[in-house]
Amino acid sequence: MKELLVVVDIQNDFVTGSLGTKEAQEIVQNARKKIESYEQDNKEIVFTRDTHEENYLMTQEGRNLPVKHCIRGTEGWEIIPELQEYTKGRRIFDKPSFGSIDLASYIRDGGYDRVEFIGLCTDICVVSNALLVKAYVPEITVSADASCCAGVTPQSHDSALCTMKMCQIEINYK
């Protein structure tokens, strides 16, 4: 069985930076353990990075969320230090919007049987990418580990998990 772990946007700005939350900080160790378990089993791991340019505030997203974050090349854009070592030699998808068509195509073309999502924010980028993958590859098993995800708020995190579950994405509560 060919499995893939997708680590979504666990970046400085979402953990301790301009959009950081205590909930995001609380999932870091769980995410690290999950990555290590995939690594020990020699399963593939990829990362995504929310990636904006200096003109972010002029974009539709920037007008709706006027907080500069994840600007390419800044410290806030980087994967958090606790996970940096796991990115070495691994694919990182820089995504200018919530969902990554490149990631969904990569998964569709990769012959995976199963893909698991962890990361931030459950209610924005995790749910967007999980649903994109489900649309691109309807027969693949898609899951999300709730203990390795955090949303903008605990309520929106729970709502996103419910949405994914309704769309036949398995939710694990490990």
PDB file of N, CA and C in Angstrom, residues 85-150:
ATOM      1  N   GLU A  85      13.992  19.969  10.235  1.00  0.00           N
ATOM      2  CA  GLU A  85      14.842  18.825   9.877  1.00  0.00           C
ATOM      3  C   GLU A  85      14.100  17.813   9.000  1.00  0.00           C
ATOM      4  N   TYR A  86      12.784  17.738   9.128  1.00  0.00           N
ATOM      5  CA  TYR A  86      12.007  16.761   8.376  1.00  0.00           C
ATOM      6  C   TYR A  86      11.733  17.197   6.938  1.00  0.00           C
ATOM      7  N   THR A  87      12.015  18.451   6.626  1.00  0.00           N
ATOM      8  CA  THR A  87      11.786  18.935   5.262  1.00  0.00           C
ATOM      9  C   THR A  87      12.957  18.614   4.331  1.00  0.00           C
ATOM     10  N   LYS A  88      14.100  18.266   4.891  1.00  0.00           N
ATOM     11  CA  LYS A  88      15.317  18.024   4.091  1.00  0.00           C
ATOM     12  C   LYS A  88      15.074  16.910   3.069  1.00  0.00           C
ATOM     13  N   GLY A  89      15.289  17.247   1.815  1.00  0.00           N
ATOM     14  CA  GLY A  89      15.141  16.272   0.739  1.00  0.00           C
ATOM     15  C   GLY A  89      13.702  15.934   0.399  1.00  0.00           C
ATOM     16  N   ARG A  90      12.758  16.666   0.975  1.00  0.00           N
ATOM     17  CA  ARG A  90      11.349  16.377   0.715  1.00  0.00           C
ATOM     18  C   ARG A  90      10.719  17.486  -0.118  1.00  0.00           C
ATOM     19  N   ARG A  91       9.687  17.118  -0.813  1.00  0.00           N
ATOM     20  CA  ARG A  91       8.955  18.057  -1.660  1.00  0.00           C
ATOM     21  C   ARG A  91       8.177  19.039  -0.789  1.00  0.00           C
ATOM     22  N   ILE A  92       8.272  20.318  -1.124  1.00  0.00           N
ATOM     23  CA  ILE A  92       7.487  21.368  -0.476  1.00  0.00           C
ATOM     24  C   ILE A  92       6.693  22.078  -1.566  1.00  0.00           C
ATOM     25  N   PHE A  93       5.391  22.107  -1.397  1.00  0.00           N
ATOM     26  CA  PHE A  93       4.511  22.794  -2.336  1.00  0.00           C
ATOM     27  C   PHE A  93       4.233  24.192  -1.802  1.00  0.00           C
ATOM     28  N   ASP A  94       4.727  25.202  -2.503  1.00  0.00           N
ATOM     29  CA  ASP A  94       4.406  26.587  -2.155  1.00  0.00           C
ATOM     30  C   ASP A  94       3.083  26.915  -2.821  1.00  0.00           C
ATOM     31  N   LYS A  95       2.092  27.269  -2.009  1.00  0.00           N
ATOM     32  CA  LYS A  95       0.753  27.475  -2.552  1.00  0.00           C
ATOM     33  C   LYS A  95       0.272  28.908  -2.310  1.00  0.00           C
ATOM     34  N   PRO A  96      -0.109  29.588  -3.372  1.00  0.00           N
ATOM     35  CA  PRO A  96      -0.551  30.979  -3.258  1.00  0.00           C
ATOM     36  C   PRO A  96      -2.003  31.130  -2.802  1.00  0.00           C
ATOM     37  N   SER A  97      -2.704  30.018  -2.679  1.00  0.00           N
ATOM     38  CA  SER A  97      -4.091  30.073  -2.218  1.00  0.00           C
ATOM     39  C   SER A  97      -4.333  28.914  -1.258  1.00  0.00           C
ATOM     40  N   PHE A  98      -5.544  28.786  -0.797  1.00  0.00           N
ATOM     41  CA  PHE A  98      -5.851  27.788   0.227  1.00  0.00           C
ATOM     42  C   PHE A  98      -5.530  26.365  -0.226  1.00  0.00           C
ATOM     43  N   GLY A  99      -6.012  25.999  -1.400  1.00  0.00           N
ATOM     44  CA  GLY A  99      -5.784  24.664  -1.924  1.00  0.00           C
ATOM     45  C   GLY A  99      -4.727  24.677  -3.005  1.00  0.00           C
ATOM     46  N   SER A 100      -4.030  23.556  -3.138  1.00  0.00           N
ATOM     47  CA  SER A 100      -2.979  23.441  -4.148  1.00  0.00           C
ATOM     48  C   SER A 100      -3.358  22.435  -5.229  1.00  0.00           C
ATOM     49  N   ILE A 101      -3.587  22.949  -6.421  1.00  0.00           N
ATOM     50  CA  ILE A 101      -3.867  22.073  -7.555  1.00  0.00           C
ATOM     51  C   ILE A 101      -2.638  21.232  -7.873  1.00  0.00           C
ATOM     52  N   ASP A 102      -1.440  21.812  -7.696  1.00  0.00           N
ATOM     53  CA  ASP A 102      -0.209  21.047  -7.923  1.00  0.00           C
ATOM     54  C   ASP A 102      -0.121  19.857  -6.977  1.00  0.00           C
ATOM     55  N   LEU A 103      -0.470  20.049  -5.723  1.00  0.00           N
ATOM     56  CA  LEU A 103      -0.466  18.949  -4.757  1.00  0.00           C
ATOM     57  C   LEU A 103      -1.486  17.887  -5.163  1.00  0.00           C
ATOM     58  N   ALA A 104      -2.695  18.294  -5.494  1.00  0.00           N
ATOM     59  CA  ALA A 104      -3.737  17.338  -5.888  1.00  0.00           C
ATOM     60  C   ALA A 104      -3.312  16.551  -7.127  1.00  0.00           C
ATOM     61  N   SER A 105      -2.687  17.220  -8.088  1.00  0.00           N
ATOM     62  CA  SER A 105      -2.195  16.525  -9.297  1.00  0.00           C
ATOM     63  C   SER A 105      -1.079  15.550  -8.952  1.00  0.00           C
ATOM     64  N   TYR A 106      -0.180  15.962  -8.080  1.00  0.00           N
ATOM     65  CA  TYR A 106       0.921  15.109  -7.629  1.00  0.00           C
ATOM     66  C   TYR A 106       0.377  13.826  -7.002  1.00  0.00           C
ATOM     67  N   ILE A 107      -0.640  13.973  -6.168  1.00  0.00           N
ATOM     68  CA  ILE A 107      -1.243  12.808  -5.520  1.00  0.00           C
ATOM     69  C   ILE A 107      -1.979  11.958  -6.547  1.00  0.00           C
ATOM     70  N   ARG A 108      -2.723  12.582  -7.432  1.00  0.00           N
ATOM     71  CA  ARG A 108      -3.447  11.838  -8.475  1.00  0.00           C
ATOM     72  C   ARG A 108      -2.480  11.025  -9.331  1.00  0.00           C
ATOM     73  N   ASP A 109      -1.354  11.629  -9.694  1.00  0.00           N
ATOM     74  CA  ASP A 109      -0.402  10.974 -10.594  1.00  0.00           C
ATOM     75  C   ASP A 109       0.566  10.043  -9.869  1.00  0.00           C
ATOM     76  N   GLY A 110       0.559  10.064  -8.525  1.00  0.00           N
ATOM     77  CA  GLY A 110       1.539   9.300  -7.753  1.00  0.00           C
ATOM     78  C   GLY A 110       1.155   7.875  -7.435  1.00  0.00           C
ATOM     79  N   GLY A 111      -0.062   7.479  -7.765  1.00  0.00           N
ATOM     80  CA  GLY A 111      -0.467   6.104  -7.506  1.00  0.00           C
ATOM     81  C   GLY A 111      -0.642   5.763  -6.036  1.00  0.00           C
ATOM     82  N   TYR A 112      -1.026   6.724  -5.238  1.00  0.00           N
ATOM     83  CA  TYR A 112      -1.198   6.500  -3.801  1.00  0.00           C
ATOM     84  C   TYR A 112      -2.511   5.779  -3.523  1.00  0.00           C
ATOM     85  N   ASP A 113      -2.485   4.948  -2.491  1.00  0.00           N
ATOM     86  CA  ASP A 113      -3.694   4.281  -2.019  1.00  0.00           C
ATOM     87  C   ASP A 113      -4.349   5.073  -0.896  1.00  0.00           C
ATOM     88  N   ARG A 114      -3.511   5.805  -0.178  1.00  0.00           N
ATOM     89  CA  ARG A 114      -3.973   6.497   1.022  1.00  0.00           C
ATOM     90  C   ARG A 114      -3.168   7.778   1.211  1.00  0.00           C
ATOM     91  N   VAL A 115      -3.851   8.854   1.608  1.00  0.00           N
ATOM     92  CA  VAL A 115      -3.173  10.106   1.931  1.00  0.00           C
ATOM     93  C   VAL A 115      -3.765  10.648   3.231  1.00  0.00           C
ATOM     94  N   GLU A 116      -2.878  11.073   4.123  1.00  0.00           N
ATOM     95  CA  GLU A 116      -3.302  11.617   5.402  1.00  0.00           C
ATOM     96  C   GLU A 116      -2.851  13.070   5.503  1.00  0.00           C
ATOM     97  N   PHE A 117      -3.732  13.925   6.014  1.00  0.00           N
ATOM     98  CA  PHE A 117      -3.448  15.345   6.182  1.00  0.00           C
ATOM     99  C   PHE A 117      -3.306  15.687   7.653  1.00  0.00           C
ATOM    100  N   ILE A 118      -2.304  16.531   7.932  1.00  0.00           N
ATOM    101  CA  ILE A 118      -2.154  17.153   9.247  1.00  0.00           C
ATOM    102  C   ILE A 118      -1.780  18.609   8.998  1.00  0.00           C
ATOM    103  N   GLY A 119      -2.000  19.478   9.991  1.00  0.00           N
ATOM    104  CA  GLY A 119      -1.506  20.836   9.840  1.00  0.00           C
ATOM    105  C   GLY A 119      -2.493  21.922  10.178  1.00  0.00           C
ATOM    106  N   LEU A 120      -2.239  23.073   9.542  1.00  0.00           N
ATOM    107  CA  LEU A 120      -2.941  24.318   9.843  1.00  0.00           C
ATOM    108  C   LEU A 120      -3.438  24.953   8.546  1.00  0.00           C
ATOM    109  N   CYS A 121      -4.445  25.644   8.620  1.00  0.00           N
ATOM    110  CA  CYS A 121      -5.512  25.641   9.590  1.00  0.00           C
ATOM    111  C   CYS A 121      -6.560  24.632   9.119  1.00  0.00           C
ATOM    112  N   THR A 122      -7.076  23.857  10.046  1.00  0.00           N
ATOM    113  CA  THR A 122      -8.040  22.804   9.706  1.00  0.00           C
ATOM    114  C   THR A 122      -9.157  23.352   8.831  1.00  0.00           C
ATOM    115  N   ASP A 123      -9.662  24.523   9.217  1.00  0.00           N
ATOM    116  CA  ASP A 123     -10.851  25.101   8.610  1.00  0.00           C
ATOM    117  C   ASP A 123     -10.584  25.903   7.347  1.00  0.00           C
ATOM    118  N   ILE A 124      -9.335  25.995   6.923  1.00  0.00           N
ATOM    119  CA  ILE A 124      -9.032  26.734   5.700  1.00  0.00           C
ATOM    120  C   ILE A 124      -8.220  25.840   4.764  1.00  0.00           C
ATOM    121  N   CYS A 125      -6.944  25.685   5.017  1.00  0.00           N
ATOM    122  CA  CYS A 125      -6.074  24.991   4.072  1.00  0.00           C
ATOM    123  C   CYS A 125      -6.125  23.470   4.175  1.00  0.00           C
ATOM    124  N   VAL A 126      -6.298  22.930   5.377  1.00  0.00           N
ATOM    125  CA  VAL A 126      -6.388  21.466   5.481  1.00  0.00           C
ATOM    126  C   VAL A 126      -7.642  20.977   4.763  1.00  0.00           C
ATOM    127  N   VAL A 127      -8.793  21.548   5.090  1.00  0.00           N
ATOM    128  CA  VAL A 127     -10.039  21.112   4.463  1.00  0.00           C
ATOM    129  C   VAL A 127     -10.015  21.368   2.954  1.00  0.00           C
ATOM    130  N   SER A 128      -9.467  22.502   2.518  1.00  0.00           N
ATOM    131  CA  SER A 128      -9.413  22.808   1.084  1.00  0.00           C
ATOM    132  C   SER A 128      -8.609  21.755   0.327  1.00  0.00           C
ATOM    133  N   ASN A 129      -7.451  21.399   0.861  1.00  0.00           N
ATOM    134  CA  ASN A 129      -6.606  20.419   0.165  1.00  0.00           C
ATOM    135  C   ASN A 129      -7.167  19.010   0.245  1.00  0.00           C
ATOM    136  N   ALA A 130      -7.737  18.639   1.377  1.00  0.00           N
ATOM    137  CA  ALA A 130      -8.339  17.306   1.488  1.00  0.00           C
ATOM    138  C   ALA A 130      -9.490  17.159   0.492  1.00  0.00           C
ATOM    139  N   LEU A 131     -10.314  18.187   0.363  1.00  0.00           N
ATOM    140  CA  LEU A 131     -11.432  18.123  -0.584  1.00  0.00           C
ATOM    141  C   LEU A 131     -10.957  18.142  -2.033  1.00  0.00           C
ATOM    142  N   LEU A 132      -9.906  18.911  -2.315  1.00  0.00           N
ATOM    143  CA  LEU A 132      -9.341  18.898  -3.672  1.00  0.00           C
ATOM    144  C   LEU A 132      -8.848  17.506  -4.042  1.00  0.00           C
ATOM    145  N   VAL A 133      -8.148  16.862  -3.126  1.00  0.00           N
ATOM    146  CA  VAL A 133      -7.632  15.515  -3.398  1.00  0.00           C
ATOM    147  C   VAL A 133      -8.792  14.554  -3.601  1.00  0.00           C
ATOM    148  N   LYS A 134      -9.814  14.654  -2.771  1.00  0.00           N
ATOM    149  CA  LYS A 134     -10.982  13.781  -2.916  1.00  0.00           C
ATOM    150  C   LYS A 134     -11.650  14.008  -4.270  1.00  0.00           C
ATOM    151  N   ALA A 135     -11.662  15.241  -4.765  1.00  0.00           N
ATOM    152  CA  ALA A 135     -12.244  15.533  -6.074  1.00  0.00           C
ATOM    153  C   ALA A 135     -11.362  15.010  -7.207  1.00  0.00           C
ATOM    154  N   TYR A 136     -10.046  15.161  -7.059  1.00  0.00           N
ATOM    155  CA  TYR A 136      -9.116  14.721  -8.102  1.00  0.00           C
ATOM    156  C   TYR A 136      -8.976  13.203  -8.146  1.00  0.00           C
ATOM    157  N   VAL A 137      -9.085  12.554  -6.982  1.00  0.00           N
ATOM    158  CA  VAL A 137      -8.865  11.103  -6.893  1.00  0.00           C
ATOM    159  C   VAL A 137      -9.971  10.513  -6.012  1.00  0.00           C
ATOM    160  N   PRO A 138     -11.185  10.373  -6.547  1.00  0.00           N
ATOM    161  CA  PRO A 138     -12.333   9.990  -5.717  1.00  0.00           C
ATOM    162  C   PRO A 138     -12.185   8.648  -4.995  1.00  0.00           C
ATOM    163  N   GLU A 139     -11.403   7.732  -5.539  1.00  0.00           N
ATOM    164  CA  GLU A 139     -11.300   6.405  -4.930  1.00  0.00           C
ATOM    165  C   GLU A 139     -10.162   6.268  -3.934  1.00  0.00           C
ATOM    166  N   ILE A 140      -9.361   7.294  -3.754  1.00  0.00           N
ATOM    167  CA  ILE A 140      -8.275   7.226  -2.782  1.00  0.00           C
ATOM    168  C   ILE A 140      -8.860   7.374  -1.376  1.00  0.00           C
ATOM    169  N   THR A 141      -8.227   6.723  -0.404  1.00  0.00           N
ATOM    170  CA  THR A 141      -8.613   6.918   0.991  1.00  0.00           C
ATOM    171  C   THR A 141      -7.912   8.175   1.493  1.00  0.00           C
ATOM    172  N   VAL A 142      -8.709   9.141   1.906  1.00  0.00           N
ATOM    173  CA  VAL A 142      -8.189  10.408   2.425  1.00  0.00           C
ATOM    174  C   VAL A 142      -8.573  10.477   3.898  1.00  0.00           C
ATOM    175  N   SER A 143      -7.598  10.885   4.729  1.00  0.00           N
ATOM    176  CA  SER A 143      -7.873  11.029   6.154  1.00  0.00           C
ATOM    177  C   SER A 143      -7.205  12.291   6.689  1.00  0.00           C
ATOM    178  N   ALA A 144      -7.651  12.678   7.875  1.00  0.00           N
ATOM    179  CA  ALA A 144      -7.033  13.790   8.597  1.00  0.00           C
ATOM    180  C   ALA A 144      -6.936  13.372  10.059  1.00  0.00           C
ATOM    181  N   ASP A 145      -5.811  13.689  10.686  1.00  0.00           N
ATOM    182  CA  ASP A 145      -5.625  13.399  12.100  1.00  0.00           C
ATOM    183  C   ASP A 145      -5.974  14.655  12.885  1.00  0.00           C
ATOM    184  N   ALA A 146      -7.101  14.629  13.574  1.00  0.00           N
ATOM    185  CA  ALA A 146      -7.590  15.801  14.307  1.00  0.00           C
ATOM    186  C   ALA A 146      -6.615  16.259  15.378  1.00  0.00           C
ATOM    187  N   SER A 147      -5.839  15.339  15.943  1.00  0.00           N
ATOM    188  CA  SER A 147      -4.903  15.709  17.014  1.00  0.00           C
ATOM    189  C   SER A 147      -3.659  16.408  16.486  1.00  0.00           C
ATOM    190  N   CYS A 148      -3.516  16.427  15.172  1.00  0.00           N
ATOM    191  CA  CYS A 148      -2.372  17.084  14.529  1.00  0.00           C
ATOM    192  C   CYS A 148      -2.811  18.266  13.688  1.00  0.00           C
ATOM    193  N   CYS A 149      -4.018  18.755  13.941  1.00  0.00           N
ATOM    194  CA  CYS A 149      -4.571  19.898  13.211  1.00  0.00           C
ATOM    195  C   CYS A 149      -5.121  20.907  14.210  1.00  0.00           C
ATOM    196  N   ALA A 150      -5.131  22.162  13.801  1.00  0.00           N
ATOM    197  CA  ALA A 150      -5.771  23.213  14.594  1.00  0.00           C
ATOM    198  C   ALA A 150      -6.391  24.215  13.631  1.00  0.00           C
TER     199      ALA A 150
END
